[in-house]
Coordinates of C-alpha atoms in Angstrom, one line a residue:
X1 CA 0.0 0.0 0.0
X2 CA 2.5 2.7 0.9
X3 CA 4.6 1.5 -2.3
X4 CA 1.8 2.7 -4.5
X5 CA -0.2 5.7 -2.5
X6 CA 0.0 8.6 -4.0
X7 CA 2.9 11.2 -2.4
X8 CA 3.0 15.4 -2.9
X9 CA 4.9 16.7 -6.0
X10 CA 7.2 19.6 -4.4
X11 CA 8.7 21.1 -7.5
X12 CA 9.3 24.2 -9.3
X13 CA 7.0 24.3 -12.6
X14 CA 4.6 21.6 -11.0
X15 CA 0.9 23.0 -10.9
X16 CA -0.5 23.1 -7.2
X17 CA -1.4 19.9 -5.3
X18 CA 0.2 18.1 -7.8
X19 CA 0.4 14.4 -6.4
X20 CA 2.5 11.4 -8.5
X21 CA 2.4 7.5 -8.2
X22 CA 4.3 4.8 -8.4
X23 CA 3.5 1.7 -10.7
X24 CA 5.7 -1.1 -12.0
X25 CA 6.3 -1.5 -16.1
X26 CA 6.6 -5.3 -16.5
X27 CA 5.7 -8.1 -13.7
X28 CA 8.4 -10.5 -12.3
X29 CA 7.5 -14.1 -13.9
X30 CA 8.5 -15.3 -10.3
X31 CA 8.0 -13.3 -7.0
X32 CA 9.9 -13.7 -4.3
X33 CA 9.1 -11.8 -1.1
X34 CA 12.0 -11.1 2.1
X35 CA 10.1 -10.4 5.5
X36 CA 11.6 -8.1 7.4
X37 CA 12.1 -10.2 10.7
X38 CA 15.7 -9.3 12.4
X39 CA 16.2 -6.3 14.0
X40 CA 19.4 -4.6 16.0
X41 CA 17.6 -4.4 19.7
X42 CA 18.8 -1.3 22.1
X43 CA 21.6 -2.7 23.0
X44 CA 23.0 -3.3 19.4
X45 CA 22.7 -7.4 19.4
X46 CA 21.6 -8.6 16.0
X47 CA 17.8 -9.7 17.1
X48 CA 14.5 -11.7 15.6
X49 CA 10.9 -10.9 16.0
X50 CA 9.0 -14.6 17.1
X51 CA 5.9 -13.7 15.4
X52 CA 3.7 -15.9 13.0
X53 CA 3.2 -13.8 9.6
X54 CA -0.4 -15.4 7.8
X55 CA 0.9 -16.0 4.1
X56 CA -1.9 -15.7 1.1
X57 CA -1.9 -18.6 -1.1
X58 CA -2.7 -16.0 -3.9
X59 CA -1.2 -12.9 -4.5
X60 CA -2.6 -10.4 -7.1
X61 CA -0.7 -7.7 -8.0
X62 CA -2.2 -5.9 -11.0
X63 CA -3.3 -3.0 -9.3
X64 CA 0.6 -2.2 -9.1
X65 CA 0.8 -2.4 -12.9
X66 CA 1.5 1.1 -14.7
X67 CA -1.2 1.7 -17.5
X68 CA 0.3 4.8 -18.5
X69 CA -1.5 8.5 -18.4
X70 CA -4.5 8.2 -17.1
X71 CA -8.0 10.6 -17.5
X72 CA -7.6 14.2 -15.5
X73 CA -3.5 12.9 -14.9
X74 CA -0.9 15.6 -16.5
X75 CA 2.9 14.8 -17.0
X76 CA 5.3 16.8 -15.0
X77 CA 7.8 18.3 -17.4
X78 CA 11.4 17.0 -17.6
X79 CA 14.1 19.0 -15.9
X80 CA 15.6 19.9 -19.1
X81 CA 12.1 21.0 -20.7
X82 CA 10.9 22.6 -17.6
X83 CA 12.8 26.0 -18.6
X84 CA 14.0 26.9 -22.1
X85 CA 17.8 26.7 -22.0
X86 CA 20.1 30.0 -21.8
X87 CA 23.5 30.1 -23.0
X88 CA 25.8 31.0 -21.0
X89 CA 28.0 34.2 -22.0
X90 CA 31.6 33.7 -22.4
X91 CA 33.8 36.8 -21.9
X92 CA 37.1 36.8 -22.8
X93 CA 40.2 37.2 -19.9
X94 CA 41.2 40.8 -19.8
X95 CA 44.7 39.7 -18.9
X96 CA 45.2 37.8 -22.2
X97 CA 43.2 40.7 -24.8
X98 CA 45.9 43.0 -23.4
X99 CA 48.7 40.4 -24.2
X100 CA 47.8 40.0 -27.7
X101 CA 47.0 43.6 -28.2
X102 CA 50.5 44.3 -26.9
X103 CA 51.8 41.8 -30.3
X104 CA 49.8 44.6 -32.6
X105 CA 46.8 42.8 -33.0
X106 CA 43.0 44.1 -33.3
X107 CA 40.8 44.3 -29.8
X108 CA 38.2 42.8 -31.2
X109 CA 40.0 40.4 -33.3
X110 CA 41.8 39.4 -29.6
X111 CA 38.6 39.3 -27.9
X112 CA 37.3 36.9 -30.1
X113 CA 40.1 34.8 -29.9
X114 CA 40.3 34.2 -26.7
X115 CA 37.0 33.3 -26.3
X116 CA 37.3 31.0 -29.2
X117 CA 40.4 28.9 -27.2
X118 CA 38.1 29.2 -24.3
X119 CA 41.1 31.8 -22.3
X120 CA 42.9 28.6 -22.4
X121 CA 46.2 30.5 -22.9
X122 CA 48.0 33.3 -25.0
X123 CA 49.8 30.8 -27.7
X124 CA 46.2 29.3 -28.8
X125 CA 44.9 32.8 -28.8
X126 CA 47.5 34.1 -31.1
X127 CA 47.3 30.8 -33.2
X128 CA 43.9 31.2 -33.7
X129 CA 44.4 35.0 -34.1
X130 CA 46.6 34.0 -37.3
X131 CA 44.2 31.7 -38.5
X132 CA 41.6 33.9 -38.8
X133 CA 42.7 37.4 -39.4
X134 CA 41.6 37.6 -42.7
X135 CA 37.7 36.9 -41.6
X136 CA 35.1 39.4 -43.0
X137 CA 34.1 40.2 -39.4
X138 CA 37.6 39.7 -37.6
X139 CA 37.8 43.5 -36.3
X140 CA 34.0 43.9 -36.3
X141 CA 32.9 45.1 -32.9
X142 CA 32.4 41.9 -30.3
X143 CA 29.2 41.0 -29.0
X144 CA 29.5 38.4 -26.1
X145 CA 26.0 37.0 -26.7
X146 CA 26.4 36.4 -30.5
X147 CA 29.7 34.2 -29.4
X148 CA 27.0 32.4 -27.2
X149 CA 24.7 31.3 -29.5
X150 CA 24.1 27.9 -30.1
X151 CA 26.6 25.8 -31.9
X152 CA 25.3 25.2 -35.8
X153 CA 22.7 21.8 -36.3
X154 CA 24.0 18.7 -37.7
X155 CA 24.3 19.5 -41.3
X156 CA 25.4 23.1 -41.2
X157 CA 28.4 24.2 -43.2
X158 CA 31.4 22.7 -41.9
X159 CA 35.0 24.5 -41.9
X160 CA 36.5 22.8 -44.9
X161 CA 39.9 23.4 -43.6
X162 CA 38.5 21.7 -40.0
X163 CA 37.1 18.7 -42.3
X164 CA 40.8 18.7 -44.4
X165 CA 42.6 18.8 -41.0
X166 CA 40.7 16.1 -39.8
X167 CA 41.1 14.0 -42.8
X168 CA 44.5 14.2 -42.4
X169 CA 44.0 12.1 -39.1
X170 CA 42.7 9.1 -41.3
X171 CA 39.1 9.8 -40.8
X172 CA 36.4 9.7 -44.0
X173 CA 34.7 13.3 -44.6
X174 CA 31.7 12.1 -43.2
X175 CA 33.1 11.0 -39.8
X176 CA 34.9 14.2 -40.0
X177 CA 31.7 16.6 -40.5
X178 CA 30.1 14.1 -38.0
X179 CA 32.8 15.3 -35.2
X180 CA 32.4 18.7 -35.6
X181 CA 28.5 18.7 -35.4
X182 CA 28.7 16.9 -31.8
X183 CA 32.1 19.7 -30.7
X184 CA 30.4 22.9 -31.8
X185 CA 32.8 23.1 -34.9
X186 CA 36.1 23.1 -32.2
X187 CA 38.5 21.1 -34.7
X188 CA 40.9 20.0 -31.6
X189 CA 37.8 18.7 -29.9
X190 CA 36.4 17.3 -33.3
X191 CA 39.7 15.2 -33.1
X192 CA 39.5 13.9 -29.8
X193 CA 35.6 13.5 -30.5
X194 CA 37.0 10.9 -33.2
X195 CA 39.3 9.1 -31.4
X196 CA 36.9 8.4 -28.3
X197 CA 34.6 7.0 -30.7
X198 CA 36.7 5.6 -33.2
X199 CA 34.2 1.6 -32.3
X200 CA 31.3 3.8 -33.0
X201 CA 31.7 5.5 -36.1
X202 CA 29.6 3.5 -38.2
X203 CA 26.5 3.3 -36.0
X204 CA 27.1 6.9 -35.3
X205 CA 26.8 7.7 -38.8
X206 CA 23.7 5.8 -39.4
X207 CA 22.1 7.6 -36.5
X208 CA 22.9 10.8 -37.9
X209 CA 21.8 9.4 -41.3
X210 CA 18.6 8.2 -40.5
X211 CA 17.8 11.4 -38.3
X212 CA 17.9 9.6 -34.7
X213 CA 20.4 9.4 -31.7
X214 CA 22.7 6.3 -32.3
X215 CA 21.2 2.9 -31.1
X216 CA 23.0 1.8 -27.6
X217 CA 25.0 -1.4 -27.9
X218 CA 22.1 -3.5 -26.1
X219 CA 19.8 -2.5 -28.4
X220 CA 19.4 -6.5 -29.8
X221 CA 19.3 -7.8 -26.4
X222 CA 15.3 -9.4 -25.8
X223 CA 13.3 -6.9 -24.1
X224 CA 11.9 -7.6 -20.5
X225 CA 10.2 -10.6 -19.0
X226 CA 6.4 -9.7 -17.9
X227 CA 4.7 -12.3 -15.8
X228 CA 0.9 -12.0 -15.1
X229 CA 1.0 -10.2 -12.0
X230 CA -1.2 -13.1 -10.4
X231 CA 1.1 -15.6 -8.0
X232 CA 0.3 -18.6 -6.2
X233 CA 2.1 -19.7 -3.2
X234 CA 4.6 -22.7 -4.1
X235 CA 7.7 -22.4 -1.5
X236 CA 8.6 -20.9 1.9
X237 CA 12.1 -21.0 3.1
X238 CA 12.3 -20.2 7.1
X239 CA 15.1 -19.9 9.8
X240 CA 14.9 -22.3 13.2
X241 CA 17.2 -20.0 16.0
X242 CA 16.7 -17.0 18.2
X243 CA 19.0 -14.7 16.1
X244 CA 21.2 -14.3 13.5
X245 CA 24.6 -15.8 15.3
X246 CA 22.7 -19.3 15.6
X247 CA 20.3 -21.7 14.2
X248 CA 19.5 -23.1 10.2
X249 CA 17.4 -22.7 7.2
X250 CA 14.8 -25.2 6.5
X251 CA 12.5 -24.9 3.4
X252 CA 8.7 -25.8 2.6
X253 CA 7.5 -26.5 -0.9
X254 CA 4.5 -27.4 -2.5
X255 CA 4.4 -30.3 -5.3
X256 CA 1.2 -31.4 -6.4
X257 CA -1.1 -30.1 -4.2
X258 CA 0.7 -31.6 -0.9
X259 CA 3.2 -29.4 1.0
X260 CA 6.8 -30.8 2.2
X261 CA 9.4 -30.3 4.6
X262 CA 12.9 -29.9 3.7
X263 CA 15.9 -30.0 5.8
X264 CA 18.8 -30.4 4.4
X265 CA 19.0 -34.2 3.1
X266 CA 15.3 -34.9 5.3
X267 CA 12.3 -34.6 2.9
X268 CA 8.8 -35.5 4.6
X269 CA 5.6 -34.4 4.3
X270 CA 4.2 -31.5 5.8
X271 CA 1.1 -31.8 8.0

């Protein structure tokens, strides 16, 4: 009963007196059930409750089964859906514009470098500075939130010297553009992208082909065993002793309508 009574929703984005529940997917085939009879008593010995637990020859649990949405039941958003998504704003390290600026170059030209290496130091700002000084909009005035914005979808126009570079590691163009889609068009990250998935390539690929996220590894593997949710009683396995530290396991088990004892090699029937 407590497992499946309903519990308060406490959550930012949940409409008032919002309650949820909790149901199971798929049935166990077999059920097996642990009563919770030892204890640690006040003075910290490992103890058993001697009490006689009444056990159902039946047990039906379809009520437990999950059914899905139900009528006048609303899904609670995902953490991830609950608020759109802001990028964050990277600024470039004031320390490092003034460095390159010092060498001759542009401010905004600097600016955006060193947000493009991520501040990560003054030689990849300058290399990148070199690389790119002959862009259209190199010593345009920087915006901070236009070097925020979201990296380009899969399929955008790739960097054709990032694709060459990359082909140079011994990748196909495909796996190449493939890289840069998942780094935000970062070649160096593109490359280590690559060589992390260098088993998954070709299932990548096909992913990205056929418009979906790439299939996991398991993804042949049978799906899930559901039983009927209905069980009869057919075995009971109980301990003889006071507590933990002493006494044995001895088993009942039902076999053709009769119940019998088992203990250890001694097999008789139960009365």
């Amino acid at each position: 009963k407590r497992f499946a009574a309903p519990a308060d929703v406490s959550r930012r984005g949940s409409p008032d007196g919002a309650t949820k529940t909790t149901k199971l997917a798929s049935m166990p085939p077999y059920l097996l059930v642990a009563l919770q009879r030892y204890y640690v008593d006040d003075k910290w010995i490992p103890a058993k409750l001697e009490c006689s637990v009444p056990m159902p020859d039946t047990l039906d649990l379809n009520h437990l089964r999950g059914r899905g949405l139900q009528e006048g039941e609303q899904e609670l958003p995902k953490g991830d859906e609950a608020a759109p998504a802001v990028p964050q704003v990277a600024l470039p390290d004031e320390e490092l514009v003034s460095q390159l600026i010092s060498m001759g170059f542009n401010e905004n030209g600097c600016k955006r470098a060193c947000v493009a290496v991520k501040n990560s130091g003054v030689e990849a700002a300058m290399e990148w500075v070199i690389q790119h000084m002959e862009d259209a909009d190199f010593a345009s005035p920087f915006d901070p939130t236009a070097a925020a914005a979201p990296a380009p979808a899969a399929g955008a126009q790739h960097d054709p010297e990032a694709v060459m570079t990359l082909s140079s590691l011994g990748f196909s163009e495909p796996q190449a553009k493939l890289a840069l889609d998942n780094t935000g068009g970062n070649a160096e990250r593109a490359a280590d992208w690559l060589f992390s998935h260098m088993d998954d390539l070709d299932s990548l690929l096909a992913a990205a082909a056929s418009g979906g996220a790439a299939a996991p590894a398991a993804a042949g593997a049978p799906s899930l065993l559901d039983g009927e949710g209905a069980y009869s009683l057919h075995g009971i396995v109980s301990h003889l002793g006071k507590h933990t530290g002493c006494g044995h396991y001895v088993a009942h088990v039902k076999r053709n309508g009769k119940w019998y004892f088992y203990n250890d090699e001694k097999v008789a029937l139960s009365e």
